[in-house]
Coordinates of N, CA and C in Angstrom, one line a residue:
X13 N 61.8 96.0 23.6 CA 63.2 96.2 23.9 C 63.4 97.6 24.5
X14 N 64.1 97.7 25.3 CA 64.5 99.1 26.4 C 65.8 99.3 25.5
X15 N 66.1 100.6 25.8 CA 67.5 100.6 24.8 C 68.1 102.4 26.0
X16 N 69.3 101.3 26.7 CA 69.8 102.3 27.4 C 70.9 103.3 27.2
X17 N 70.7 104.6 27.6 CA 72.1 105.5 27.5 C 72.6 105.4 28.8
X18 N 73.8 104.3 29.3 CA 74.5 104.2 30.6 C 75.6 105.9 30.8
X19 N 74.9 106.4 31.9 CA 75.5 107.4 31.8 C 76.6 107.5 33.2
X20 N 78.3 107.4 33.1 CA 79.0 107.0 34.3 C 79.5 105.3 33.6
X21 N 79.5 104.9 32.3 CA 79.6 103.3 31.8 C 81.0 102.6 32.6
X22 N 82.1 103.4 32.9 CA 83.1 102.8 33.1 C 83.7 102.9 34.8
X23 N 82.4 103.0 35.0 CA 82.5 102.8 36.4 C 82.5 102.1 37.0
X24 N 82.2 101.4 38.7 CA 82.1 100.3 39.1 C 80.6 100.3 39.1
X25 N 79.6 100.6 38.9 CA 78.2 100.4 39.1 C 77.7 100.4 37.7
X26 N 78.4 100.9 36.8 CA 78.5 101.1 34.9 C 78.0 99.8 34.6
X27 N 79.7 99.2 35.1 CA 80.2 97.7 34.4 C 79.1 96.7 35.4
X28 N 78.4 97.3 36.4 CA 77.4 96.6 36.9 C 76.3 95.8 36.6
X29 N 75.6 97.0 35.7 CA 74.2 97.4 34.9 C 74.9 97.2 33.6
X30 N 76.0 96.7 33.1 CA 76.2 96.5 31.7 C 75.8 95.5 31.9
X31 N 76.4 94.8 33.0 CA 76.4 93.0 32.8 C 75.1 92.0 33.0
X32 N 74.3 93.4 34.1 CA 72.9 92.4 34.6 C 72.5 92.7 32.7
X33 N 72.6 94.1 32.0 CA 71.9 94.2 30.7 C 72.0 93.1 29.6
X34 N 73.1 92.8 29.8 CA 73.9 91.6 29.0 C 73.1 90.4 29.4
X35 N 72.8 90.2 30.5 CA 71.8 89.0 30.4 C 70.3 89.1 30.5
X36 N 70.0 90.1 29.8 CA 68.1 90.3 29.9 C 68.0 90.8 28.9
X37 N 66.8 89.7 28.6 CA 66.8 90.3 26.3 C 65.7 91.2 26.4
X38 N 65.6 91.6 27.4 CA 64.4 93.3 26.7 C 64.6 94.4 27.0
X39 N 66.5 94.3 27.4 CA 67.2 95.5 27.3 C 68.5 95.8 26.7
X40 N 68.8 97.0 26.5 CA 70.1 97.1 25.7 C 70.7 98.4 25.9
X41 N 71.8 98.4 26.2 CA 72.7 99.5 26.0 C 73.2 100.0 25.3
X42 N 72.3 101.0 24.0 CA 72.7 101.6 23.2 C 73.8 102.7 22.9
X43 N 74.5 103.1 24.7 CA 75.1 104.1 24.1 C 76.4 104.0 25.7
X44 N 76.7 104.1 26.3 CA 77.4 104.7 27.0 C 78.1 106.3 27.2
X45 N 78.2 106.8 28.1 CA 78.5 108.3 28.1 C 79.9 108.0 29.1
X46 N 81.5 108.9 29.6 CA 82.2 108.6 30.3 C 83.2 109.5 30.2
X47 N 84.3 110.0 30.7 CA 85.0 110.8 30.0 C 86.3 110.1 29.3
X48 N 86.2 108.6 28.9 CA 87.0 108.2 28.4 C 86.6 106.7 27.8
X49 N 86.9 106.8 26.4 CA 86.6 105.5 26.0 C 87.2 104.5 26.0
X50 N 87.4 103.6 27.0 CA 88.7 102.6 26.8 C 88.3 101.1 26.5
X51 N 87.3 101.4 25.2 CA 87.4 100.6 23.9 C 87.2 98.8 24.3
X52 N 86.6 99.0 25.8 CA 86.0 97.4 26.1 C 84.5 97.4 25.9
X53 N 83.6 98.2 25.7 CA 82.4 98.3 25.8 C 81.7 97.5 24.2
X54 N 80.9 96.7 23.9 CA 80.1 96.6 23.2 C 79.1 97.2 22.5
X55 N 79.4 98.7 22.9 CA 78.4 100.0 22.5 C 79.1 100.6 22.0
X56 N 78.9 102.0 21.8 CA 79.8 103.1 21.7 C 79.5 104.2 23.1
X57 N 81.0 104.7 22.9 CA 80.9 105.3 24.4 C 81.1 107.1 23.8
X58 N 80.4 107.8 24.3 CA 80.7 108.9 24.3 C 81.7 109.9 25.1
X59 N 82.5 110.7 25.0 CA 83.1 111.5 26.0 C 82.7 112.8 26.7
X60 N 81.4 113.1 25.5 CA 80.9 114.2 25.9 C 79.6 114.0 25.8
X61 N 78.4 114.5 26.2 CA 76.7 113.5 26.2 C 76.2 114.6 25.4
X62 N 76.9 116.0 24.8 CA 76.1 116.6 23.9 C 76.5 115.6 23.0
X63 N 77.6 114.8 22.3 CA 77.6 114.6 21.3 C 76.7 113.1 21.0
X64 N 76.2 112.6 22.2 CA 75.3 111.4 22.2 C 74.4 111.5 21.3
X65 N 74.6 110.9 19.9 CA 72.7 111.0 18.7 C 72.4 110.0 19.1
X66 N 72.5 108.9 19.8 CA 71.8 107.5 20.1 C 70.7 107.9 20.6
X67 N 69.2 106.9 20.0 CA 68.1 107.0 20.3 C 68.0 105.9 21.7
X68 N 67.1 106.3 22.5 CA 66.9 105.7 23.4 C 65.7 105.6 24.1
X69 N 65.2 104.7 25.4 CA 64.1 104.6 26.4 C 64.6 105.8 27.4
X70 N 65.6 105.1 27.8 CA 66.0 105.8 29.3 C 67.2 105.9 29.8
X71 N 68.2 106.8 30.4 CA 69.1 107.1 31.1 C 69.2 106.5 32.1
X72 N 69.8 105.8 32.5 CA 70.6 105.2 33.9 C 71.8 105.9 34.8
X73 N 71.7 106.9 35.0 CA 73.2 107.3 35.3 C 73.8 106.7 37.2
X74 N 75.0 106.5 37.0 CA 75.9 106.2 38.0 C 77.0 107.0 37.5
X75 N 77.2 107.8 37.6 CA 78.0 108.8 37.4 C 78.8 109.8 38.6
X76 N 79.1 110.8 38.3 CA 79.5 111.7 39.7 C 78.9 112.9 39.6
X77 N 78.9 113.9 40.7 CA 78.2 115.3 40.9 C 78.5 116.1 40.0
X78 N 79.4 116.4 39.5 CA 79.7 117.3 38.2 C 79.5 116.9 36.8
X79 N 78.6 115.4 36.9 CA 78.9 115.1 35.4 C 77.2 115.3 35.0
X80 N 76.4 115.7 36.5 CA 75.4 115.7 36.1 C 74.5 116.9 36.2
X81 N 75.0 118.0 35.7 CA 74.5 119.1 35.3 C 74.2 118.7 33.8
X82 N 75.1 118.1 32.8 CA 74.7 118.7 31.5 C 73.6 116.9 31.4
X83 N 73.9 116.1 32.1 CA 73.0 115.1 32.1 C 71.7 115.8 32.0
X84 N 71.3 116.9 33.3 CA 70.0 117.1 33.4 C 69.8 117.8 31.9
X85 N 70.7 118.7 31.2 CA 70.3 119.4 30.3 C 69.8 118.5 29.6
X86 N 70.6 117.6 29.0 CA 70.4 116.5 27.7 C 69.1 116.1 28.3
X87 N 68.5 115.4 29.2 CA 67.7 114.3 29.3 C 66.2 115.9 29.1
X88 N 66.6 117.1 29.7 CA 65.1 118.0 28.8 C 65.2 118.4 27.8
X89 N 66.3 118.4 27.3 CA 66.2 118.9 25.8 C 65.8 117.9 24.5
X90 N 65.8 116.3 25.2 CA 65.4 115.6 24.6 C 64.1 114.7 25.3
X91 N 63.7 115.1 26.1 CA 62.4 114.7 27.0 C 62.8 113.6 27.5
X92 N 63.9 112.9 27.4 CA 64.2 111.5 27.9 C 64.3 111.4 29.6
X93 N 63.3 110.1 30.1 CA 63.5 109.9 31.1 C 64.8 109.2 31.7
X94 N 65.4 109.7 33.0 CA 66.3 109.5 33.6 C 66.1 108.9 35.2
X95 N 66.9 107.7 35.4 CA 67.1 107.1 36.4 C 68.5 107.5 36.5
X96 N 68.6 108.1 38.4 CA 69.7 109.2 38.6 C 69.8 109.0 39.9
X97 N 71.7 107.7 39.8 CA 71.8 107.4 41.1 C 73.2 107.8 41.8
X98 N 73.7 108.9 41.2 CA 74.5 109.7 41.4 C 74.2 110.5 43.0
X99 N 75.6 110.3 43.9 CA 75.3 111.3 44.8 C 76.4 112.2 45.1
X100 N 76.1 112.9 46.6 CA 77.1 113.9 46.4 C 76.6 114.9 45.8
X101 N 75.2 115.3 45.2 CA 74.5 116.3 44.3 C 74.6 117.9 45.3
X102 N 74.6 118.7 44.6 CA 74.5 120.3 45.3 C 73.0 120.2 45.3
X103 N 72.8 121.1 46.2 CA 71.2 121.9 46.8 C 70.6 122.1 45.1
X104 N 71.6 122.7 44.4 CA 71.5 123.6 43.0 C 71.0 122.4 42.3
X105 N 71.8 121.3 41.9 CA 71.6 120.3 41.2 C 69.9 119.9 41.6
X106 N 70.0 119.4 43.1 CA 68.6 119.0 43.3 C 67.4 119.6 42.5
X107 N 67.4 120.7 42.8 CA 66.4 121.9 42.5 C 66.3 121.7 41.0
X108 N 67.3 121.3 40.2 CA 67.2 121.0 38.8 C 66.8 119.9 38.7
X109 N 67.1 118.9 39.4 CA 66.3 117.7 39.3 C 65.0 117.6 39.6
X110 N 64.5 118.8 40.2 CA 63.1 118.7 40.5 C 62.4 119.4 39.9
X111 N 63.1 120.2 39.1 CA 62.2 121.0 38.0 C 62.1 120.1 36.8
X112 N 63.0 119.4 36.2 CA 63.4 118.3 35.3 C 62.1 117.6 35.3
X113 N 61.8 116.7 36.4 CA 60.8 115.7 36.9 C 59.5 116.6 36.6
X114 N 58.9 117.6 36.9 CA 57.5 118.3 36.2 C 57.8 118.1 34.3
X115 N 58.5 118.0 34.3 CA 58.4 117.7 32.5 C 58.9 116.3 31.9
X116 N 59.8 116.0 32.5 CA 60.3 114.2 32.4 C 60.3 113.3 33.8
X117 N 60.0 112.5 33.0 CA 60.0 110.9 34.6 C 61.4 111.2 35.0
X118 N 61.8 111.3 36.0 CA 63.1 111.2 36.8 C 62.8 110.2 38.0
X119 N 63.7 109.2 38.2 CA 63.8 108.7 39.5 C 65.3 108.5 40.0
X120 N 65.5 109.1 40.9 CA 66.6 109.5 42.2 C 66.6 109.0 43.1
X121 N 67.8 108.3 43.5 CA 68.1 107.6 44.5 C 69.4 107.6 44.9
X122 N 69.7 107.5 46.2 CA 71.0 107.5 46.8 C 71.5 106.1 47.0
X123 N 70.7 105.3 46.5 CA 71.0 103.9 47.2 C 70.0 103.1 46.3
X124 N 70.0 101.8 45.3 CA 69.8 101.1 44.5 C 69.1 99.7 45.7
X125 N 70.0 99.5 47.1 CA 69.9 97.8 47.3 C 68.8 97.6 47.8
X126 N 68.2 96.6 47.5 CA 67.0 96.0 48.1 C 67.2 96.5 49.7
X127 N 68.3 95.9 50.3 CA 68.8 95.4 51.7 C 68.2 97.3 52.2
X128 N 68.9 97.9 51.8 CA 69.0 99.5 52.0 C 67.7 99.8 52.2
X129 N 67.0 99.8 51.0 CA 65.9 100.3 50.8 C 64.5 99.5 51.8
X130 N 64.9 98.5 52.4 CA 64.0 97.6 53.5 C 64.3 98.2 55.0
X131 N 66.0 98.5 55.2 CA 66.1 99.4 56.4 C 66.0 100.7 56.5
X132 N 65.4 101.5 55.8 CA 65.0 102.8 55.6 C 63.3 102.6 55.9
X133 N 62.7 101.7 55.5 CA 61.4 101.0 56.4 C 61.3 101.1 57.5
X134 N 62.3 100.3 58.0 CA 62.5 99.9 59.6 C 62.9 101.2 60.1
X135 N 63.7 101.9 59.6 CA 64.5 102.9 60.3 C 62.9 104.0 60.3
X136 N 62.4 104.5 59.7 CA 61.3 105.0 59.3 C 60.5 104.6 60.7
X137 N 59.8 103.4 61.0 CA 58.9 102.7 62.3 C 59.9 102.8 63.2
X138 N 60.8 102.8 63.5 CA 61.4 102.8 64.7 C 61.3 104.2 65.5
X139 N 61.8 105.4 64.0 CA 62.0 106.6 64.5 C 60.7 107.6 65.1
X140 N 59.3 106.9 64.6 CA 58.0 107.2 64.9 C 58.1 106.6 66.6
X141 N 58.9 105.6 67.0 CA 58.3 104.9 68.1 C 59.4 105.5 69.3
X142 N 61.1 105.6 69.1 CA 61.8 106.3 69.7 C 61.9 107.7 69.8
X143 N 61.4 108.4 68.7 CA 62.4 110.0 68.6 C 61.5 110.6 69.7
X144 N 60.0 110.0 69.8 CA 59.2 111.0 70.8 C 59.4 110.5 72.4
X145 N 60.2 109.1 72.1 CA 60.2 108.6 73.8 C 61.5 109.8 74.5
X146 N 62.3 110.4 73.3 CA 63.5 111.1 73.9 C 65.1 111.0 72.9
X147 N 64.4 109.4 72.8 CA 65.8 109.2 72.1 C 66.3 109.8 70.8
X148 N 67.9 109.8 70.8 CA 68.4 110.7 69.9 C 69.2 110.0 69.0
X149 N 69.3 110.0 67.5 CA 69.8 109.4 66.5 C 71.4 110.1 66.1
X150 N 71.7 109.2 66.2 CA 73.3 109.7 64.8 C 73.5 108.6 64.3
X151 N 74.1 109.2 63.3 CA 74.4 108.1 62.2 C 75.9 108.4 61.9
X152 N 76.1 107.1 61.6 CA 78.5 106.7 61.5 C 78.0 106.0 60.3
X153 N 79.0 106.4 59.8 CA 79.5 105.5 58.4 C 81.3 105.9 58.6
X154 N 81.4 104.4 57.6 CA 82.6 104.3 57.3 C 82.7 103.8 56.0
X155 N 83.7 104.4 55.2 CA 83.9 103.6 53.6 C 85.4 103.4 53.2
X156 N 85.3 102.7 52.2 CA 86.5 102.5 51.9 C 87.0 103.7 51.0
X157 N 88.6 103.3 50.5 CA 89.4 104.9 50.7 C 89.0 105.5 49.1
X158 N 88.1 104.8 48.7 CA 87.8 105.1 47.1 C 86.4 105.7 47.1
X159 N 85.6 106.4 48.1 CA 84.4 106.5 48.4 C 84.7 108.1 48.5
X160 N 83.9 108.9 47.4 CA 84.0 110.1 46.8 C 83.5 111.5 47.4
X161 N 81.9 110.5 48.3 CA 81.2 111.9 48.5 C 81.0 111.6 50.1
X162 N 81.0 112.7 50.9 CA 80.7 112.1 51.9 C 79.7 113.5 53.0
X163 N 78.8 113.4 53.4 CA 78.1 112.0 53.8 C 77.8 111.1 52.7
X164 N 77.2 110.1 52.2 CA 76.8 109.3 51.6 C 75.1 109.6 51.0
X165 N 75.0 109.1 49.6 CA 73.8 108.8 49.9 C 72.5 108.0 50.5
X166 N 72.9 107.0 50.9 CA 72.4 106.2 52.1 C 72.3 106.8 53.3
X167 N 73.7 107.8 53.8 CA 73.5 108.2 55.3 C 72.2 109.8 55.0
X168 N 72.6 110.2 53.9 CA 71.0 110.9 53.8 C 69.9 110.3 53.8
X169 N 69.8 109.6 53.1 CA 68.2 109.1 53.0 C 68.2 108.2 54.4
X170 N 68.9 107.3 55.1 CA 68.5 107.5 56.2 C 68.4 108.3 57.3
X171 N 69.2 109.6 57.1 CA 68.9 110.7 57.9 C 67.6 111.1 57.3
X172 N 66.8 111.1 56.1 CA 66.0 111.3 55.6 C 64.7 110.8 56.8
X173 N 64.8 109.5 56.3 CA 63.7 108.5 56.6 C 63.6 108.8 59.0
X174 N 64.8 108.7 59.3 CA 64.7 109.4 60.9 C 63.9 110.5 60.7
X175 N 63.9 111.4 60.0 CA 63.0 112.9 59.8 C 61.8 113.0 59.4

């Protein structure tokens, strides 16, 4: 059994990974983190992650940019590995995230979907076979009016993968 700290639980990507968790018996969500408990969760939810004593495997966070400074602290002060799909991150944050990862597993990502993660492939082969013929990339996004950080994490990592 996995036994998760959802960190971001009452989010739309929270209540996501609560529900795939809900139906797979070799995991569990032991704890939730959020800045508000509104008392639907089948865990207990924390408001603040110093006060988290829930024992755990691993961190999932979907959370936002400011919530994950003291995430990074918790997850070394208790060696716990973290999956961290939070974006919108500062330069600063990164750099903590990559000091974090020489002492705990961390995996980071701006983007979760199969679909995404196959055209960052493509986009990757393409830009080896265009960027030297001449051609020149931009990238457009559009989101809806609830969409927090912007550029996106997706439109990084495929500005990433063009580079």
């Amino acid at each position: 059994m996995i036994n998760i700290i959802l960190h971001g639980a009452n989010g739309y990507m929270g209540r996501v990974i609560e529900s795939l968790a809900a139906e797979d018996p070799d995991v569990e969500i032991a704890a939730g983190i959020d800045v508000v408990d509104d008392g639907t969760h089948k865990f207990p939810i924390f408001t603040n992650i110093n006060d988290c004593d829930v024992n755990a495997d691993v961190v999932i966070d979907f959370s936002v940019a400011p919530a994950v400074d003291s995430l990074i602290s918790f997850c070394e002060k208790r060696s716990l590995p973290v999956v961290i799909c939070t974006t919108g991150l500062s330069d600063e944050q990164i750099s903590s995230i990559d000091i974090l990862s020489k002492n705990v597993a961390v995996l980071r990502s701006g983007n979760m979907s199969l679909g995404i993660n196959v055209l960052l492939s493509m986009v990757k082969k393409a830009a080896r076979v265009f960027m030297p013929a001449g051609f020149e990339v931009e990238i457009i996004e559009k989101h809806h009016n609830r969409k927090l950080d912007a550029p996106s994490g997706t439109a990084l990592m495929l500005a990433d993968a063009v580079n």
